[in-house]
Each structure stands twice: as C-alpha cells, then as structure tokens.
Short mmCIF file of the C-alpha atoms (twelve columns), coordinates in Angstrom:
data_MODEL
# 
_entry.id   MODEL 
# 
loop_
_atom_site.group_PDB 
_atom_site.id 
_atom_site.type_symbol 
_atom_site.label_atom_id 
_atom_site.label_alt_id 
_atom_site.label_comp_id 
_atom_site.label_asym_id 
_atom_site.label_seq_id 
_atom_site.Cartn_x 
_atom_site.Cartn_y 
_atom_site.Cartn_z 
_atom_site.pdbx_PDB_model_num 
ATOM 1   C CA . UNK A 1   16.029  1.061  16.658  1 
ATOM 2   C CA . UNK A 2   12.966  2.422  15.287  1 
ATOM 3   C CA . UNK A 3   12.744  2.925  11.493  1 
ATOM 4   C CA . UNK A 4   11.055  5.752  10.051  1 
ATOM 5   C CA . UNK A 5   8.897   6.065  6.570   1 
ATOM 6   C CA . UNK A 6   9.084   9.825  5.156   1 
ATOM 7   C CA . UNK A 7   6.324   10.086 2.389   1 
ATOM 8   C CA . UNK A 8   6.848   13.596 0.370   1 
ATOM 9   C CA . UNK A 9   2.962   14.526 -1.595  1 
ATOM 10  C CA . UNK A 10  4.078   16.978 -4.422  1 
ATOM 11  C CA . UNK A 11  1.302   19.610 -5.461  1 
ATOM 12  C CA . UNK A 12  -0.925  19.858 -8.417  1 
ATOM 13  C CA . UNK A 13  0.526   19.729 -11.855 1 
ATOM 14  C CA . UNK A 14  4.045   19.545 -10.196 1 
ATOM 15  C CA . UNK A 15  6.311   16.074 -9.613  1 
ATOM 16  C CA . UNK A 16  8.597   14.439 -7.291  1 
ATOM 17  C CA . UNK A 17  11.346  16.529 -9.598  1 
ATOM 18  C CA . UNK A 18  10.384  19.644 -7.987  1 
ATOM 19  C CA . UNK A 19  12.898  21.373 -6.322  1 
ATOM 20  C CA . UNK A 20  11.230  20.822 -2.716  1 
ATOM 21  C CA . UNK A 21  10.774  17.366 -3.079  1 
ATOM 22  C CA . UNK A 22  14.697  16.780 -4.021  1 
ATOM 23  C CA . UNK A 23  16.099  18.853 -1.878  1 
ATOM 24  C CA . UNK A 24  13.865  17.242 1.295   1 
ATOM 25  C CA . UNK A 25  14.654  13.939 0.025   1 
ATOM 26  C CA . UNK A 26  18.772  14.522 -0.208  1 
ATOM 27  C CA . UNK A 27  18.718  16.061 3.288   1 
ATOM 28  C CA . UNK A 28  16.235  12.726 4.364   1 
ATOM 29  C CA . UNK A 29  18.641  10.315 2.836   1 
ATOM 30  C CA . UNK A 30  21.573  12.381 4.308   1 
ATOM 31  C CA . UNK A 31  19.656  11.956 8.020   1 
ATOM 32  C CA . UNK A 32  19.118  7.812  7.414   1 
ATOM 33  C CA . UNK A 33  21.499  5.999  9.117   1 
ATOM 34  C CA . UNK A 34  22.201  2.700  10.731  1 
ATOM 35  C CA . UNK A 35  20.471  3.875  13.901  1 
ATOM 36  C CA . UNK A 36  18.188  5.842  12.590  1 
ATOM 37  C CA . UNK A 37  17.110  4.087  9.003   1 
ATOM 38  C CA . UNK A 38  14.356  6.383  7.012   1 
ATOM 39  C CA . UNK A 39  12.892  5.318  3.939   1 
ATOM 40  C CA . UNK A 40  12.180  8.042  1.304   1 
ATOM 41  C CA . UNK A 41  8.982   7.899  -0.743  1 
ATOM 42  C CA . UNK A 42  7.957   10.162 -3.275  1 
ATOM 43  C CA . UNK A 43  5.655   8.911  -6.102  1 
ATOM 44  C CA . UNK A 44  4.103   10.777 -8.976  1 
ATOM 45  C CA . UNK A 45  0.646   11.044 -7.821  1 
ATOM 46  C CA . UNK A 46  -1.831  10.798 -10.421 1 
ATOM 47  C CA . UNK A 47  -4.953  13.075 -11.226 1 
ATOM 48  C CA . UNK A 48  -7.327  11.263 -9.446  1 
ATOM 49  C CA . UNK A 49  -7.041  12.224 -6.252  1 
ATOM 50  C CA . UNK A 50  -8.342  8.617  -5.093  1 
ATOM 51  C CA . UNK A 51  -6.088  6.866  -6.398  1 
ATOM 52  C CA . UNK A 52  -3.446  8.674  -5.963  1 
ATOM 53  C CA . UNK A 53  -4.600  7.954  -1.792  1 
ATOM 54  C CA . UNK A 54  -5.065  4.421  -2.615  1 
ATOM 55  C CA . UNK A 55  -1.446  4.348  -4.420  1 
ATOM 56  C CA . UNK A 56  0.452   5.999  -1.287  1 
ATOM 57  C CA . UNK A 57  -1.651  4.402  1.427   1 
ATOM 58  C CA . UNK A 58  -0.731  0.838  -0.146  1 
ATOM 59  C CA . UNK A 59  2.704   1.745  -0.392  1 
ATOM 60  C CA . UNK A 60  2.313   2.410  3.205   1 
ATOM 61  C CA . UNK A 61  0.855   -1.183 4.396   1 
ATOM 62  C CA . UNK A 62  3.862   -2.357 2.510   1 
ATOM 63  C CA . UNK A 63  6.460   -0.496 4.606   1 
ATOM 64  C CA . UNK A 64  7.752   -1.758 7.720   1 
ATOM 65  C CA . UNK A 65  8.692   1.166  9.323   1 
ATOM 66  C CA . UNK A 66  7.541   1.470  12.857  1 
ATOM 67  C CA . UNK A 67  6.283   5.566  12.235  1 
ATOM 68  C CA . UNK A 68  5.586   7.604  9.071   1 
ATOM 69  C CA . UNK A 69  5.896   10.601 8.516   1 
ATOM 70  C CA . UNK A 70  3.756   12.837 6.138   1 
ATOM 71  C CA . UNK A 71  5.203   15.891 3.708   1 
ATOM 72  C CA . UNK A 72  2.883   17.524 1.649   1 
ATOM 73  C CA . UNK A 73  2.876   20.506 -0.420  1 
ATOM 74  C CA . UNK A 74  0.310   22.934 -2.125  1 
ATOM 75  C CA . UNK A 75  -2.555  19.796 -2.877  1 
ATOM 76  C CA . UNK A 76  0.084   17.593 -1.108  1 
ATOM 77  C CA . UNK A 77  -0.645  19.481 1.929   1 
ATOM 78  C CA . UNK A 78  -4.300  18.410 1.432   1 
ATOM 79  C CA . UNK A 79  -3.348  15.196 0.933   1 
ATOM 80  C CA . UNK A 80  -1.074  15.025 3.724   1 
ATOM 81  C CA . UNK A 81  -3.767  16.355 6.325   1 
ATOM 82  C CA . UNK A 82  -5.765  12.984 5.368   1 
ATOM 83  C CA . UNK A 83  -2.938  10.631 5.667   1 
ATOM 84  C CA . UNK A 84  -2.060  12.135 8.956   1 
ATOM 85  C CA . UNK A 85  -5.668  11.896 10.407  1 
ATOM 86  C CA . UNK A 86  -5.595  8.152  8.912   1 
ATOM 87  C CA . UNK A 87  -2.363  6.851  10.553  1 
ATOM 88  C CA . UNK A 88  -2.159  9.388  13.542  1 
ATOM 89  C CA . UNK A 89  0.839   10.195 11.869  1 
ATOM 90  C CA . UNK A 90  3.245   13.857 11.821  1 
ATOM 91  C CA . UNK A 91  2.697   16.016 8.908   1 
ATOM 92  C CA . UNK A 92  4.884   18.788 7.650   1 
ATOM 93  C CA . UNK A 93  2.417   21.501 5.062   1 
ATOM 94  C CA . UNK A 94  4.336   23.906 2.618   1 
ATOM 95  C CA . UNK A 95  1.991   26.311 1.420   1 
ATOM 96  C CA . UNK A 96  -1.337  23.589 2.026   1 
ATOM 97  C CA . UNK A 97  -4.278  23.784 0.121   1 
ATOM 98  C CA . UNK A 98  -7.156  23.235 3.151   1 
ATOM 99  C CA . UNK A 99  -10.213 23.072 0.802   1 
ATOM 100 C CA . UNK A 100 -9.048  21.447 -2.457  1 
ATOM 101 C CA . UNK A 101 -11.840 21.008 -3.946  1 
ATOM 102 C CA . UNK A 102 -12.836 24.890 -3.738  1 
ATOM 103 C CA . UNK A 103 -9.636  25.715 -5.266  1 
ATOM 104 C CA . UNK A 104 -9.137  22.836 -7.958  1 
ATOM 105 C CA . UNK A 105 -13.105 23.293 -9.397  1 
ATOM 106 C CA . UNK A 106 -11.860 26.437 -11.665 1 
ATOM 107 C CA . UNK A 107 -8.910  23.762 -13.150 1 
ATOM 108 C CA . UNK A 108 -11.583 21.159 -14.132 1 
ATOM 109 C CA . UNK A 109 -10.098 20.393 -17.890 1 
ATOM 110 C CA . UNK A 110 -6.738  19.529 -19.988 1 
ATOM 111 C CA . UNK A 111 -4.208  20.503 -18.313 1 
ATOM 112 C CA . UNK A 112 -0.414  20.137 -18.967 1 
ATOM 113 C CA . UNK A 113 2.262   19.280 -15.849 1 
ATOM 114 C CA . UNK A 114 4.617   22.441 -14.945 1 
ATOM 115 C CA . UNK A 115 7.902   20.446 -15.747 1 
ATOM 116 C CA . UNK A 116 6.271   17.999 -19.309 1 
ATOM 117 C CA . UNK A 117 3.938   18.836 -21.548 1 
ATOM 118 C CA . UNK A 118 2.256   15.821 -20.942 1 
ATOM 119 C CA . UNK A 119 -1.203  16.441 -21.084 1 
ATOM 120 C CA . UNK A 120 -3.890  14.927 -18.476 1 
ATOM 121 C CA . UNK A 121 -7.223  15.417 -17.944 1 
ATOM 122 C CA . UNK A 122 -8.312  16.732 -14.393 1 
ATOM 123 C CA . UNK A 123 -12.174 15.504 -14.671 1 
ATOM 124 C CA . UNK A 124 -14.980 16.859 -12.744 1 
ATOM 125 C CA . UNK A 125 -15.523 13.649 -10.872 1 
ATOM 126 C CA . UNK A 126 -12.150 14.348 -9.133  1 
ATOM 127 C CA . UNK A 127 -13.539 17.354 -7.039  1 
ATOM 128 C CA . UNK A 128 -15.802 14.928 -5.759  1 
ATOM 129 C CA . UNK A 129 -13.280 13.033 -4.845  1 
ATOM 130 C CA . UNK A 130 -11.395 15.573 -3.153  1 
ATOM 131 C CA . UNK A 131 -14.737 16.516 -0.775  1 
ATOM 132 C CA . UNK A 132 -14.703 12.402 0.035   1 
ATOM 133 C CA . UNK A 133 -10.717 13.398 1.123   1 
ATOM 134 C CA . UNK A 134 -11.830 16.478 3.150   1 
ATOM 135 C CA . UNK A 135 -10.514 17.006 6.771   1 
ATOM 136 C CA . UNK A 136 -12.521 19.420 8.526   1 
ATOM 137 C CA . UNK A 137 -10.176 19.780 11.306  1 
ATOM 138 C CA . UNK A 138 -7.260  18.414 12.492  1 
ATOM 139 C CA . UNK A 139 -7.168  16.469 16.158  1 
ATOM 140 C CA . UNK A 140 -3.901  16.803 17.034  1 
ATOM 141 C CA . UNK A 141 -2.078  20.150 15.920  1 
ATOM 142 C CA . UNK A 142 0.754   18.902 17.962  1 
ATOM 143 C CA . UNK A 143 1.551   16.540 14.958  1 
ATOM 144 C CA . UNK A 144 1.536   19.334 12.577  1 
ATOM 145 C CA . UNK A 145 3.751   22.021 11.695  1 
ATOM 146 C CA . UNK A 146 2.654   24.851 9.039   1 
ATOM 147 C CA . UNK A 147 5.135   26.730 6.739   1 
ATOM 148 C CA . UNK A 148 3.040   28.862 5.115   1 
ATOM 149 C CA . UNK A 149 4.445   32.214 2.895   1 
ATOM 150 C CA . UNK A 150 2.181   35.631 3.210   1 
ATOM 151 C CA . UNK A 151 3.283   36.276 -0.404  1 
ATOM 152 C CA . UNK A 152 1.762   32.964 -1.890  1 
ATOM 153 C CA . UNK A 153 -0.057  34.410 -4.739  1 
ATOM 154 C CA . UNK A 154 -2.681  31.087 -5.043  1 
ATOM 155 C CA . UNK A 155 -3.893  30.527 -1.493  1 
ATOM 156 C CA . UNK A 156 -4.338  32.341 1.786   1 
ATOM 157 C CA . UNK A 157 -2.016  31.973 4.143   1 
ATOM 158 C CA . UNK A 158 -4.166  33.079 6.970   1 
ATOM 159 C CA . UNK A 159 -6.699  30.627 6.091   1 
ATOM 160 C CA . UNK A 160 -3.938  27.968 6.755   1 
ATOM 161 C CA . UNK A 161 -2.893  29.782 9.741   1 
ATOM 162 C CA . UNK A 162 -6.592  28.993 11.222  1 
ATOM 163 C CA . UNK A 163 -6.852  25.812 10.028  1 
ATOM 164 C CA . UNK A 164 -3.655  24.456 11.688  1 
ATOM 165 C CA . UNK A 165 -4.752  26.913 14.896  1 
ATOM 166 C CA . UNK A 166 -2.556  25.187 17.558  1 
ATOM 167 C CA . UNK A 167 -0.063  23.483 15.573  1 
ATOM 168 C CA . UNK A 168 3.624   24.518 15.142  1 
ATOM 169 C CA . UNK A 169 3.624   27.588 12.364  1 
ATOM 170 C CA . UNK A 170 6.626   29.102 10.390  1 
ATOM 171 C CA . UNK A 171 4.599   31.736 8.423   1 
ATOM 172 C CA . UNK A 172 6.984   33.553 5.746   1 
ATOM 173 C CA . UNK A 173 6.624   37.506 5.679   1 
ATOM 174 C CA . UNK A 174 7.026   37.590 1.646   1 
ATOM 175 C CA . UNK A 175 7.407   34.432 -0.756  1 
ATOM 176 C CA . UNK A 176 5.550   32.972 -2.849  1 
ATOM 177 C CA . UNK A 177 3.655   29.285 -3.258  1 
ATOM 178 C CA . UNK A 178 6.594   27.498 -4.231  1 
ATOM 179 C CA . UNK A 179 8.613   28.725 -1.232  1 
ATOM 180 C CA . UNK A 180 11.570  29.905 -3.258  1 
ATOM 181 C CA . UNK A 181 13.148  29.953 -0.078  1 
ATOM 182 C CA . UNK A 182 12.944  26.985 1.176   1 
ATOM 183 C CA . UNK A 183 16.519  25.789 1.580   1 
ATOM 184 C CA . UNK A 184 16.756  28.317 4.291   1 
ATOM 185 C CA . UNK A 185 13.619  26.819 6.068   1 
ATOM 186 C CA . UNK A 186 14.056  23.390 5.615   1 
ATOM 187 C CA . UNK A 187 16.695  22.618 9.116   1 
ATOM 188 C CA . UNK A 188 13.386  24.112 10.793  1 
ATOM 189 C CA . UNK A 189 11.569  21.104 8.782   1 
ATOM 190 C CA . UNK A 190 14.204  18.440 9.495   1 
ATOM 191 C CA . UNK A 191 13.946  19.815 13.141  1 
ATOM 192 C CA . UNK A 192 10.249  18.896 13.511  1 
ATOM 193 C CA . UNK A 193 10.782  15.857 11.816  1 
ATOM 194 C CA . UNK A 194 13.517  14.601 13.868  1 
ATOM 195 C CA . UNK A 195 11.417  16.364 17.387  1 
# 
C-alpha cells in the first residue's frame, strides 16, 4: 500500500488559510484512506525563500511516504517547480510564477501578509535567493500539470503556457490569479493527482 505525501506551497504574502490551500487540503484528507493513506502538509513559508526550501525539504526527509507530491501556487508554483526537479516528484502549478525573482524585485521592502497585518520584511538578499532556486526548464512535463487563468492580472499566462510546453495544461479563458474558480477545477487537480 503505498503512502503518499501532498505538500501544498501557498504564494507570496498569502498563507496556508487561503482558500486554495483549504479547500485542496479537505478534498486531500477526504481522498486518504486506509489503502490509500496521504499526508497533508502545508506550512507557512517564511520570507526567505531559502529557508522556507530548507523548512519543507526537511519536513520531507522526515516523511515516510513512499511518493510526494508537490502543489504550488503563484511563488508556490516557483517553489514547487524546484521541489519537483529535486525529488523527481509530480507537481500541480495554479497560476506559477516561472521567474520569481523578476517579478518579486519591484516588492523588495515592508510588506504586510494579505490575511494579518503582520508586517515582514522581504530583503533584497532574497531575490538572490530566488535566482539560486531557479529552474530553467523542467525535464519531465509529464509530471506536471498547469492551471493557469488568461485573466490573471499579475503574471502571464502564456509565459507559463511555454514554460510547462509539454506538460498537462488547464488554461482558464477569464479569471484572475487567485483562481476564484477553483472549486470547479479542482476534480481536474485531484484527477492528476490520483493519475
């Protein structure tokens, strides 16, 4: 009976309380079962994009599941696309941001999280550290599947389209980053998953 690890990467400034990550995690812990156990892990990353990688990954050498599985949204995406590549692992990207450190270098600063107003600083070493992170491309798209919205208004969906050339793709005609659709997409997640 193989055992599977599910590790959900929430995006920048957001947490594991965002409405993605809950609603993937209550349809993961709906799916474990005796036969088919799955573990659901979904930390609050931190702004240092290192250790936020060295927080999951030991997590990971922890867990005694026989396969992982990667979920990754916005910067989790990013995030995700290393931790696949690392573990030769399946990734799931909602919305991914494919060059982090292009996009992130404007948000250098305090910044506040979307759901606290606890503040934290996002330092200019840390877009550094997302370069060290960088995948340039992905050697598998079979172990990847894209949902990706046209109508994100913060990152191009047809740059993700390219970079995941090969892989599975859902690509959404309107929505937005957050997918505020997503509950009607995510059986087409649990699909892949499960695949």
């Amino acid at each position: 009976m193989a055992s599977s690890l599910v590790v959900y990467l929430h995006g920048f400034r957001s947490s594991p309380r965002s409405s993605k990550a809950v609603m993937t995690g209550n349809a993961i812990r709906g799916l474990s079962s005796q036969n088919n156990p799955m573990e659901w892990y979904c930390p609050q990353l931190l702004a240092s994009p290192k250790e936020s990688m060295d927080l999951v990954t030991r997590h990971i050498k922890h867990s005694r599941a026989d396969q992982i599985i990667v979920i990754g949204s916005s910067l989790g995406g990013f995030y995700a696309n290393y931790l696949a590549e690392q573990y030769a692992c399946k990734a799931v990207v909602l919305n991914p941001a494919v060059r982090a450190a292009r996009e992130l270098a404007p948000h250098v600063g305090m910044l506040s999280a979307y759901d606290s107003d606890e503040p934290f600083d996002f330092r200019p070493e840390y877009i550094d550290e997302l370069k060290a992170l960088q995948i340039e491309n992905i050697s598998k798209p079979e172990r990847y599947f894209l949902l990706a919205a046209k109508g994100d208004e913060l990152l191009d969906w047809k740059e993700m389209a390219t970079f995941y050339a090969g892989a599975q793709q859902l690509i959404l005609e309107g929505s937005d980053h957050g997918i505020a659709d997503y509950s009607e997409h995510l059986p087409i997640v649990l699909k892949f998953i499960l695949g």
